[in-house]
Coordinates of N, CA, C and O in Angstrom, one line a residue:
M81 N 60.6 16.1 -5.2 CA 59.8 17.2 -6.4 C 59.9 16.6 -7.8 O 60.9 16.8 -8.0
E82 N 58.8 16.5 -8.5 CA 58.8 16.3 -9.9 C 58.6 17.3 -10.6 O 58.1 18.3 -9.9
N83 N 59.1 17.6 -11.9 CA 59.4 18.7 -12.2 C 58.1 18.6 -13.7 O 58.2 17.4 -14.2
H84 N 57.6 19.7 -14.2 CA 56.9 20.0 -15.7 C 56.4 18.8 -16.0 O 56.9 17.9 -16.4
G85 N 55.3 19.0 -16.8 CA 54.6 18.1 -17.7 C 54.4 16.8 -17.3 O 54.4 15.9 -18.5
E86 N 54.1 16.4 -16.6 CA 53.5 15.1 -16.2 C 51.7 15.0 -16.5 O 51.1 15.9 -16.0
E87 N 51.5 14.2 -17.3 CA 49.8 14.1 -17.2 C 49.3 13.2 -16.6 O 49.9 11.8 -15.8
V88 N 48.4 13.8 -15.4 CA 48.3 13.3 -14.1 C 46.8 12.8 -14.6 O 45.9 13.2 -14.5
T89 N 46.8 11.0 -14.4 CA 45.9 10.4 -14.7 C 45.5 9.3 -13.4 O 46.4 8.9 -13.5
A90 N 44.6 8.6 -13.5 CA 44.7 7.4 -12.4 C 44.2 6.4 -13.8 O 42.6 6.1 -13.5
V91 N 44.6 5.6 -13.9 CA 44.2 4.6 -15.2 C 43.3 4.9 -16.1 O 42.3 4.5 -15.9
G92 N 43.8 6.0 -16.9 CA 42.7 6.6 -17.8 C 41.9 7.5 -17.3 O 41.1 8.5 -18.4
A93 N 41.5 7.6 -15.9 CA 40.3 8.5 -15.6 C 40.8 9.7 -15.1 O 42.4 9.6 -14.7
P94 N 40.1 10.9 -15.0 CA 40.7 12.0 -14.5 C 40.9 11.9 -13.1 O 40.8 11.5 -12.4
I95 N 42.2 12.5 -12.6 CA 42.8 12.4 -11.2 C 41.6 13.0 -10.3 O 40.6 14.1 -10.8
R96 N 41.4 12.5 -9.2 CA 40.3 13.0 -8.2 C 41.2 13.1 -7.0 O 42.0 12.6 -6.2
S97 N 40.8 14.7 -6.4 CA 40.9 14.9 -4.9 C 40.7 13.5 -4.2 O 39.7 13.2 -3.9
R98 N 41.5 14.0 -2.9 CA 41.4 13.0 -1.9 C 41.1 14.0 -0.6 O 40.9 13.3 0.5
L99 N 40.0 14.9 -0.9 CA 40.0 16.0 -0.2 C 38.9 15.0 1.1 O 39.4 15.5 2.4
L100 N 38.2 14.2 0.6 CA 36.7 13.8 1.6 C 37.9 12.7 2.4 O 36.9 12.5 3.7
D101 N 38.8 12.3 1.8 CA 39.5 11.6 3.0 C 39.8 12.2 4.6 O 40.0 11.3 5.4
F102 N 39.6 13.3 4.5 CA 40.2 14.2 5.7 C 39.1 14.9 6.3 O 39.5 15.9 7.2
V103 N 37.7 14.8 5.6 CA 36.9 16.0 6.4 C 36.6 15.2 8.1 O 36.0 13.7 7.8
E104 N 36.4 15.8 8.9 CA 36.2 15.2 10.1 C 34.6 15.7 10.5 O 34.1 17.1 9.9
P105 N 33.6 14.8 11.0 CA 32.4 15.6 11.4 C 32.5 16.7 12.3 O 33.3 16.7 13.2
A106 N 31.4 17.5 12.0 CA 31.3 18.6 13.0 C 31.2 18.2 14.8 O 30.7 17.1 14.7
P107 N 31.7 19.0 15.5 CA 31.2 18.4 17.0 C 30.1 18.8 17.3 O 29.5 19.8 17.0
P108 N 29.6 18.4 18.5 CA 28.3 17.8 18.9 C 27.6 19.9 19.6 O 26.4 19.6 19.4
E109 N 28.9 20.4 19.9 CA 28.3 21.6 20.5 C 27.7 22.5 19.4 O 28.7 22.7 18.1
A110 N 26.6 22.6 19.7 CA 26.1 23.6 18.8 C 26.3 25.2 19.1 O 26.1 26.1 18.0
D111 N 27.1 25.7 20.2 CA 27.8 27.0 20.1 C 28.6 27.3 20.0 O 29.3 28.5 20.1
V112 N 29.7 26.4 19.2 CA 31.0 26.7 18.8 C 31.0 27.6 17.8 O 30.4 27.4 16.8
P113 N 31.6 28.8 17.9 CA 31.6 29.4 16.9 C 32.4 29.3 15.8 O 33.4 28.5 15.6
G114 N 32.2 29.5 14.6 CA 32.7 29.3 12.9 C 33.4 30.6 12.9 O 33.5 31.6 13.3
P115 N 34.9 30.1 12.0 CA 35.8 31.2 11.7 C 34.7 32.2 10.5 O 34.0 32.1 10.1
N116 N 35.8 33.7 10.8 CA 34.9 34.4 9.8 C 33.6 34.9 10.4 O 33.0 35.4 9.6
Q117 N 33.2 35.0 11.7 CA 32.0 35.4 12.3 C 32.7 36.7 12.3 O 33.5 37.1 12.8
G118 N 31.4 37.6 12.0 CA 31.3 39.0 12.8 C 31.5 40.1 11.7 O 31.9 39.7 10.6
P119 N 31.5 41.6 12.2 CA 31.4 42.4 10.9 C 32.6 42.8 10.3 O 32.6 43.4 9.1
D120 N 33.8 42.0 10.9 CA 35.1 42.8 10.4 C 35.5 41.6 9.3 O 37.0 41.4 9.3
T121 N 34.6 40.9 8.8 CA 35.7 39.5 8.0 C 36.6 40.5 6.8 O 35.3 41.6 5.9
R122 N 37.5 40.1 6.4 CA 38.1 41.1 5.8 C 38.7 40.2 4.5 O 39.0 39.0 4.8
R123 N 39.2 40.5 3.5 CA 39.6 39.9 1.9 C 41.1 39.7 2.6 O 42.0 40.6 2.8
S124 N 42.0 38.7 2.2 CA 43.5 38.4 2.2 C 44.0 39.1 1.6 O 44.0 39.4 0.4
T125 N 44.8 39.7 1.6 CA 45.7 40.8 0.9 C 47.3 39.8 0.5 O 47.8 40.2 0.1
L126 N 47.2 38.6 0.8 CA 48.3 37.7 0.5 C 48.7 37.7 -1.0 O 50.1 37.8 -1.3
L127 N 47.9 37.6 -2.0 CA 48.4 38.0 -3.4 C 48.7 38.9 -3.8 O 49.6 39.0 -4.5
D128 N 48.2 40.0 -3.3 CA 48.7 41.2 -3.4 C 49.8 41.5 -3.0 O 50.9 42.0 -3.7
L129 N 50.4 40.8 -1.8 CA 52.0 40.8 -1.5 C 52.9 40.1 -2.0 O 53.6 40.4 -2.7
V130 N 52.5 38.6 -2.9 CA 53.1 38.3 -3.5 C 53.3 39.1 -5.2 O 54.8 38.6 -5.7
E131 N 52.4 39.5 -5.7 CA 52.8 40.2 -6.9 C 53.2 41.7 -6.7 O 54.0 41.8 -7.7
T132 N 53.6 42.1 -5.6 CA 54.3 43.4 -5.7 C 55.7 43.1 -4.9 O 56.1 44.2 -4.7
A133 N 55.9 42.0 -4.5 CA 57.2 41.6 -4.2 C 58.3 41.8 -5.2 O 58.0 41.2 -6.1
P134 N 59.5 42.4 -4.5 CA 60.8 42.7 -5.5 C 60.8 41.2 -5.8 O 61.2 40.4 -5.1
P135 N 61.5 41.2 -7.1 CA 62.6 39.7 -7.2 C 63.5 39.4 -6.1 O 64.1 40.6 -5.6
P136 N 63.9 38.5 -5.7 CA 65.2 38.0 -4.5 C 66.6 38.7 -5.3 O 66.5 38.3 -6.5
N137 N 67.4 38.8 -4.4 CA 68.5 39.4 -4.9 C 69.2 38.2 -5.0 O 69.3 37.1 -4.3
P138 N 70.1 37.9 -5.7 CA 71.1 36.9 -6.1 C 71.6 36.7 -5.1 O 72.4 37.7 -4.3
A139 N 72.1 35.9 -4.4 CA 73.0 35.4 -2.7 C 74.0 35.7 -3.2 O 74.8 35.5 -4.3
E140 N 74.6 35.9 -2.2 CA 76.2 36.8 -2.4 C 76.9 36.2 -1.5 O 78.1 36.5 -1.0
D141 N 76.6 34.8 -1.1 CA 77.2 33.8 -0.1 C 77.7 32.4 -0.7 O 77.2 32.6 -1.9
D142 N 78.0 31.6 0.0 CA 78.4 30.4 -0.9 C 77.5 29.3 -0.5 O 77.7 28.1 -1.0
R143 N 76.1 29.7 -0.3 CA 75.1 28.6 -0.1 C 75.0 28.0 -1.5 O 75.1 28.3 -2.6
P144 N 74.5 26.5 -1.5 CA 74.5 25.8 -2.5 C 73.4 26.4 -3.4 O 72.3 26.6 -2.8
R145 N 73.8 26.1 -4.6 CA 72.2 26.7 -5.6 C 71.5 25.8 -6.0 O 71.8 24.8 -6.0
P146 N 70.3 26.0 -6.1 CA 69.6 24.8 -7.0 C 69.9 24.1 -8.0 O 70.7 24.7 -8.9
K147 N 69.8 22.9 -8.7 CA 70.0 22.2 -9.7 C 69.3 22.7 -11.0 O 68.6 23.3 -10.7
P148 N 69.8 22.8 -11.9 CA 69.2 23.3 -13.4 C 67.8 22.4 -13.5 O 67.9 21.3 -13.1
G149 N 67.1 23.7 -13.4 CA 65.3 23.2 -13.5 C 65.0 23.0 -12.3 O 63.4 22.5 -12.2
V150 N 65.5 22.9 -11.2 CA 64.9 23.1 -9.9 C 64.6 24.4 -9.7 O 65.4 25.3 -9.3
P151 N 63.3 24.8 -8.8 CA 63.3 26.1 -8.7 C 63.8 26.1 -7.4 O 64.1 25.5 -6.7
A152 N 64.2 27.6 -6.9 CA 65.0 28.4 -5.8 C 63.9 28.0 -4.5 O 62.8 28.0 -4.5
Y153 N 64.2 27.8 -3.3 CA 63.9 27.1 -2.4 C 62.7 28.0 -2.1 O 61.7 27.7 -1.3
H154 N 63.1 29.5 -2.0 CA 62.0 30.3 -1.9 C 60.8 31.0 -3.1 O 60.1 32.0 -2.9
T155 N 60.8 30.0 -4.1 CA 60.0 30.5 -5.3 C 58.6 30.2 -4.7 O 58.2 29.4 -4.0
P156 N 58.1 31.4 -4.9 CA 56.5 31.5 -4.6 C 55.9 30.5 -5.5 O 55.9 30.5 -6.7
V157 N 54.7 29.8 -5.1 CA 53.8 28.7 -5.5 C 52.7 29.0 -5.2 O 52.2 29.1 -3.8
F158 N 51.6 28.3 -6.0 CA 50.1 28.4 -5.6 C 49.6 26.7 -5.2 O 49.7 26.3 -6.6
V159 N 49.2 26.6 -4.1 CA 48.8 25.3 -3.9 C 47.2 25.2 -3.8 O 46.9 26.0 -2.9
P160 N 46.9 23.9 -4.4 CA 45.1 23.8 -3.9 C 45.4 23.3 -2.5 O 46.0 22.4 -1.8
A161 N 44.6 23.8 -1.5 CA 44.2 24.0 -0.1 C 43.3 24.5 0.1 O 42.5 25.7 -0.6
H162 N 42.8 24.8 1.3 CA 41.5 25.3 1.8 C 41.7 25.2 3.4 O 42.6 24.1 3.9
Q163 N 40.8 26.2 4.5 CA 40.8 26.2 5.5 C 40.0 25.0 6.0 O 38.9 24.5 5.6
R164 N 40.5 24.4 7.2 CA 39.6 23.6 7.5 C 39.4 24.1 9.4 O 40.6 24.9 9.7
S165 N 38.7 23.3 10.2 CA 39.1 23.5 11.7 C 38.8 22.6 12.3 O 37.8 21.7 11.7
V166 N 39.2 22.7 13.8 CA 38.7 21.5 14.8 C 38.4 22.2 16.2 O 38.7 23.5 16.2
A167 N 37.5 21.6 16.4 CA 36.8 22.0 17.8 C 38.0 22.1 18.9 O 39.3 21.2 18.8
G168 N 38.3 23.3 19.4 CA 38.9 23.4 20.7 C 38.6 24.2 21.8 O 37.7 24.4 21.9
T169 N 39.6 24.7 22.8 CA 39.1 25.7 23.7 C 39.7 26.8 23.5 O 41.1 27.2 23.0
G170 N 39.2 28.2 23.8 CA 39.8 29.5 23.3 C 40.5 29.9 24.6 O 40.4 28.9 25.7
T171 N 41.3 31.2 24.5 CA 41.5 31.2 25.5 C 41.1 31.8 26.9 O 41.6 31.7 27.9
N172 N 39.6 32.0 26.7 CA 38.6 32.4 27.8 C 38.1 30.9 28.2 O 37.2 31.0 28.9
G173 N 38.7 29.7 27.7 CA 37.7 28.4 28.4 C 36.9 28.3 27.6 O 36.5 27.0 28.2
R174 N 36.5 28.8 26.8 CA 35.4 28.6 26.0 C 35.3 27.2 24.6 O 36.7 27.5 24.0
P175 N 34.5 26.9 24.1 CA 34.7 26.2 22.8 C 34.6 27.2 21.5 O 34.4 28.2 22.1
A176 N 35.8 26.6 21.1 CA 36.3 27.8 20.0 C 36.4 26.6 18.8 O 37.0 25.9 18.9
R177 N 36.5 27.1 17.3 CA 37.5 26.7 16.5 C 38.8 26.5 16.0 O 38.9 28.3 15.9
V178 N 39.3 25.8 15.8 CA 40.7 26.2 15.8 C 41.3 26.2 14.3 O 41.2 24.9 14.0
P179 N 41.2 27.2 13.4 CA 41.4 26.7 12.4 C 43.1 26.2 11.5 O 44.3 26.7 12.0
F180 N 42.9 25.7 10.3 CA 44.2 25.2 9.7 C 44.1 25.0 8.4 O 42.9 25.5 7.7
I181 N 45.0 25.3 7.7 CA 45.0 24.7 5.9 C 45.6 23.4 5.8 O 46.2 22.8 5.9
L182 N 44.7 23.0 5.2 CA 44.9 21.7 4.3 C 45.1 21.6 2.8 O 44.7 22.4 2.1
C183 N 46.0 21.5 2.8 CA 46.8 21.2 1.1 C 46.2 19.8 0.3 O 46.1 18.7 1.5
E184 N 45.3 19.9 -0.4 CA 44.5 18.7 -1.2 C 45.6 17.9 -1.4 O 46.8 18.5 -2.3
L185 N 45.5 16.7 -1.5 CA 46.7 15.4 -1.8 C 45.7 14.8 -3.0 O 44.7 14.6 -3.1
Y186 N 46.0 14.4 -4.1 CA 45.6 13.5 -5.3 C 46.2 12.4 -5.3 O 47.5 12.4 -5.0
A187 N 45.7 11.6 -5.9 CA 46.1 10.2 -6.1 C 46.9 10.3 -7.2 O 46.3 11.0 -8.4
H188 N 47.9 9.1 -7.9 CA 48.6 9.7 -9.0 C 49.5 8.0 -9.1 O 49.9 7.7 -8.2
P189 N 49.1 7.7 -10.5 CA 49.5 5.8 -10.7 C 50.8 5.8 -10.4 O 51.3 4.8 -10.1
A190 N 51.8 6.9 -10.6 CA 53.1 6.1 -10.7 C 53.5 6.8 -9.3 O 54.7 6.4 -8.4
H191 N 53.2 7.8 -8.5 CA 53.7 8.4 -7.2 C 53.0 8.1 -6.1 O 52.9 9.0 -5.2
R192 N 51.8 7.3 -6.3 CA 50.8 7.2 -5.2 C 50.1 8.5 -4.7 O 49.2 8.8 -5.6
T193 N 50.5 9.3 -3.9 CA 49.8 10.5 -3.6 C 50.8 11.4 -3.8 O 52.0 11.6 -3.4
V194 N 50.3 12.4 -4.5 CA 51.1 13.6 -4.7 C 50.1 15.1 -4.1 O 48.8 15.0 -4.0
A195 N 50.9 16.2 -4.2 CA 50.8 17.7 -4.0 C 51.2 18.1 -5.4 O 52.1 18.0 -5.8
F196 N 50.0 19.3 -5.6 CA 49.9 19.9 -6.8 C 50.8 21.6 -6.5 O 50.5 21.8 -5.3
A197 N 51.6 21.8 -7.0 CA 51.5 23.4 -6.7 C 52.2 23.9 -8.5 O 52.7 23.2 -9.2
F198 N 51.9 25.5 -8.2 CA 51.7 25.9 -9.6 C 52.5 27.1 -9.5 O 52.6 28.0 -8.3
T199 N 53.5 27.7 -10.7 CA 54.4 28.5 -10.5 C 53.5 29.9 -10.7 O 53.9 31.1 -10.5
T200 N 52.1 30.0 -11.3 CA 51.3 31.3 -11.5 C 50.2 30.7 -11.0 O 49.4 29.3 -11.3
L201 N 49.0 31.9 -10.3 CA 48.0 31.0 -10.4 C 47.1 31.2 -11.7 O 46.0 30.2 -11.6
G202 N 47.2 31.4 -12.9 CA 46.8 31.2 -14.4 C 47.2 29.7 -14.6 O 46.0 28.9 -15.1
K203 N 47.9 29.3 -14.2 CA 48.4 27.5 -14.4 C 47.2 26.7 -13.5 O 46.8 25.5 -14.0
L204 N 47.4 26.8 -12.4 CA 46.5 26.8 -11.2 C 45.0 26.8 -11.7 O 44.4 25.5 -11.7
V205 N 44.4 27.7 -12.3 CA 43.0 27.9 -12.7 C 42.8 27.2 -14.1 O 41.8 26.4 -14.1
E206 N 43.8 26.8 -14.8 CA 43.9 26.5 -16.2 C 43.6 24.9 -16.0 O 42.6 23.9 -16.4
A207 N 44.4 24.3 -14.5 CA 44.2 23.2 -14.5 C 43.3 22.2 -13.6 O 43.0 21.5 -13.8
L208 N 42.7 23.7 -12.9 CA 41.8 22.7 -11.6 C 40.3 23.5 -11.7 O 39.4 23.3 -10.9
G209 N 40.5 24.9 -12.7 CA 39.0 25.5 -12.3 C 39.1 26.8 -11.6 O 40.5 26.7 -10.7
E210 N 38.0 27.5 -12.0 CA 38.5 29.0 -11.1 C 38.0 28.7 -9.8 O 38.1 29.7 -9.0
A211 N 37.4 27.9 -9.5 CA 36.4 27.6 -8.1 C 37.5 27.2 -6.9 O 37.2 26.8 -5.9
Q212 N 38.8 26.7 -7.7 CA 39.4 25.7 -6.6 C 40.1 26.9 -5.5 O 41.0 27.7 -5.9
P213 N 40.1 26.3 -4.4 CA 40.8 27.3 -3.1 C 42.2 26.8 -3.2 O 42.4 25.8 -3.8
W214 N 42.7 27.8 -3.0 CA 44.5 27.7 -3.0 C 45.1 28.7 -1.9 O 44.3 29.1 -1.1
V215 N 46.5 28.3 -1.8 CA 47.2 29.3 -1.2 C 48.5 29.8 -1.6 O 48.9 28.6 -2.3
A216 N 49.2 30.5 -1.3 CA 50.4 30.8 -1.8 C 51.3 30.4 -0.7 O 51.4 30.4 0.7
A217 N 52.5 29.7 -1.2 CA 53.6 29.2 -0.4 C 54.9 29.3 -0.9 O 55.0 29.7 -1.9
S218 N 55.7 29.0 -0.2 CA 57.1 28.7 -0.7 C 57.5 27.4 -1.3 O 57.2 26.4 -0.5
I219 N 58.3 27.1 -2.2 CA 58.4 25.7 -2.7 C 59.2 24.6 -1.9 O 58.9 23.6 -1.4
G220 N 60.1 25.1 -1.5 CA 61.1 24.5 -0.3 C 60.3 24.2 0.5 O 60.6 22.7 0.7
P221 N 59.8 24.9 1.7 CA 59.0 24.2 3.1 C 57.8 23.5 2.3 O 57.9 22.2 3.5
L222 N 57.3 23.6 1.2 CA 56.0 22.7 1.0 C 56.7 21.4 0.3 O 56.1 20.5 1.2
A223 N 57.9 21.4 -0.6 CA 58.2 20.3 -0.6 C 58.7 19.3 0.5 O 59.1 18.2 0.4
E224 N 59.7 20.1 1.5 CA 60.2 19.5 3.0 C 58.9 19.0 3.6 O 59.1 17.5 4.2
A225 N 57.8 19.9 3.7 CA 56.7 18.9 4.9 C 56.2 18.1 4.0 O 55.7 17.1 4.7
M226 N 55.9 18.2 2.6 CA 54.9 16.7 2.1 C 56.1 15.8 1.8 O 55.5 14.8 2.1
D227 N 57.3 15.9 2.0 CA 58.7 14.7 1.6 C 58.1 14.2 2.8 O 58.3 12.6 3.5
E228 N 58.5 14.6 4.1 CA 58.1 14.2 5.6 C 56.9 13.4 5.4 O 56.5 12.1 6.4
Q229 N 55.9 13.7 4.6 CA 54.6 12.7 5.0 C 54.7 11.8 4.0 O 53.4 10.8 3.3
G230 N 55.8 11.6 3.1 CA 55.8 10.7 2.1 C 55.0 11.0 0.7 O 54.7 10.0 0.0
V231 N 54.7 12.2 0.7 CA 54.0 13.2 -0.5 C 55.1 13.4 -1.5 O 56.0 14.2 -1.1
T232 N 54.8 13.4 -2.8 CA 55.9 14.4 -3.9 C 54.8 15.5 -4.4 O 53.9 15.3 -4.6
V233 N 55.6 16.1 -4.6 CA 55.4 17.6 -5.0 C 55.3 17.6 -6.6 O 56.5 17.3 -7.0
L234 N 54.2 18.1 -7.1 CA 54.3 17.9 -8.8 C 54.4 19.4 -8.9 O 53.5 20.0 -8.6
L235 N 55.0 19.7 -9.9 CA 55.3 21.7 -10.0 C 54.8 21.2 -11.4 O 55.2 21.1 -12.5
D236 N 53.7 22.4 -11.4 CA 53.1 22.5 -13.2 C 52.4 21.6 -13.4 O 52.9 21.3 -15.1
P237 N 52.1 20.3 -12.8 CA 51.4 19.0 -13.7 C 50.5 19.5 -14.9 O 49.6 20.1 -14.6
R238 N 50.4 18.7 -15.7 CA 49.7 18.6 -16.6 C 48.5 18.1 -16.4 O 48.5 16.7 -16.1
V239 N 47.2 18.4 -15.9 CA 46.1 17.5 -15.4 C 45.1 17.1 -16.5 O 44.7 17.9 -17.8
A240 N 44.8 15.6 -16.5 CA 44.0 15.2 -17.8 C 42.6 15.8 -17.6 O 42.3 16.6 -16.5
P241 N 42.0 16.4 -18.5 CA 40.6 17.0 -18.8 C 39.6 16.3 -17.8 O 40.0 15.1 -17.9
G242 N 38.6 17.1 -17.5 CA 37.4 16.1 -16.6 C 37.0 17.4 -16.0 O 37.3 18.5 -15.9
E243 N 36.1 17.0 -14.9 CA 35.4 17.9 -14.4 C 36.4 18.3 -13.3 O 36.9 17.1 -12.7
A244 N 36.0 19.5 -13.1 CA 36.8 19.8 -11.7 C 36.7 19.7 -10.7 O 35.2 19.3 -10.3
N245 N 37.5 19.6 -9.7 CA 37.3 19.0 -8.1 C 36.3 19.8 -7.3 O 35.4 19.7 -7.0
W246 N 36.7 21.3 -7.6 CA 35.8 22.4 -7.0 C 34.9 23.0 -8.2 O 35.2 23.8 -9.3
R247 N 33.2 23.3 -7.6 CA 33.0 23.9 -8.6 C 31.9 25.2 -8.1 O 32.1 25.0 -7.0
P248 N 31.4 26.3 -8.9 CA 31.1 27.3 -8.0 C 30.2 27.1 -7.0 O 30.1 27.3 -5.7
E249 N 29.7 25.8 -7.2 CA 28.1 25.6 -6.2 C 29.3 24.9 -5.2 O 28.4 25.0 -3.9
D250 N 30.1 24.1 -5.4 CA 30.9 23.0 -4.3 C 31.5 24.6 -3.3 O 31.4 24.5 -2.0
L251 N 32.2 25.5 -4.1 CA 32.6 26.8 -3.5 C 31.8 27.4 -2.5 O 31.9 27.8 -1.1
A252 N 30.7 27.4 -3.0 CA 29.6 28.3 -1.9 C 29.2 27.5 -1.0 O 28.8 28.0 0.2
A253 N 28.7 26.3 -1.0 CA 28.2 25.3 0.2 C 29.5 25.2 1.0 O 29.8 25.6 2.0
Y254 N 30.9 25.2 0.5 CA 31.9 25.2 1.7 C 32.4 26.6 2.3 O 32.1 26.5 3.3
A255 N 31.8 28.0 1.9 CA 32.0 28.8 2.4 C 30.7 29.0 3.7 O 30.5 29.6 4.2
R256 N 29.2 28.6 3.1 CA 28.2 28.4 3.9 C 28.8 27.4 5.3 O 28.5 28.0 6.3
E257 N 29.4 26.6 4.9 CA 29.8 25.3 6.3 C 31.0 26.3 7.0 O 30.6 25.9 8.1
V258 N 31.7 27.0 6.4 CA 33.1 27.8 7.2 C 32.5 28.7 8.4 O 32.4 28.9 9.4
R259 N 31.5 29.6 7.4 CA 30.8 30.4 8.2 C 29.9 29.8 9.3 O 29.9 30.9 10.2
G260 N 29.3 28.6 9.3 CA 28.7 28.0 10.7 C 27.4 28.2 10.2 O 26.3 28.5 11.1

């Protein structure tokens, strides 16, 4: 995991998401229900839980502690990500959409492929724009999962100014696609 303050550009151009590298075509079945269908669609309370969680107690055992400048393993971070789904079979044997979360990956001149993690939601919005979808995660499990894929996690990167990856109209189009 790399820490604070790297200017993220690709040969002088603003960094671009590799999101479209992972888009799969929709399955041919027209009757596959989309996620979030139905009258009980609710807002996630994950951010509410993160904001109201008490600070962790200092460990009272002999576990190793992070090196200076490295956040604790369970430090909450905000990660550019969004929901995707694949065609599958539901418990009743009928076609269904199986949702999962996809972390957005970015090209980086020194580290090849990187994932971003931000210590505050404000830093994510400042770097990537207010329309950027995100998830809250713990830095340790995120860094381990990304390392298994050969991806470096950059914490609070400084992103070169430019057009945001997600604009409000992109987010609206994505929401229509997800709702099917």
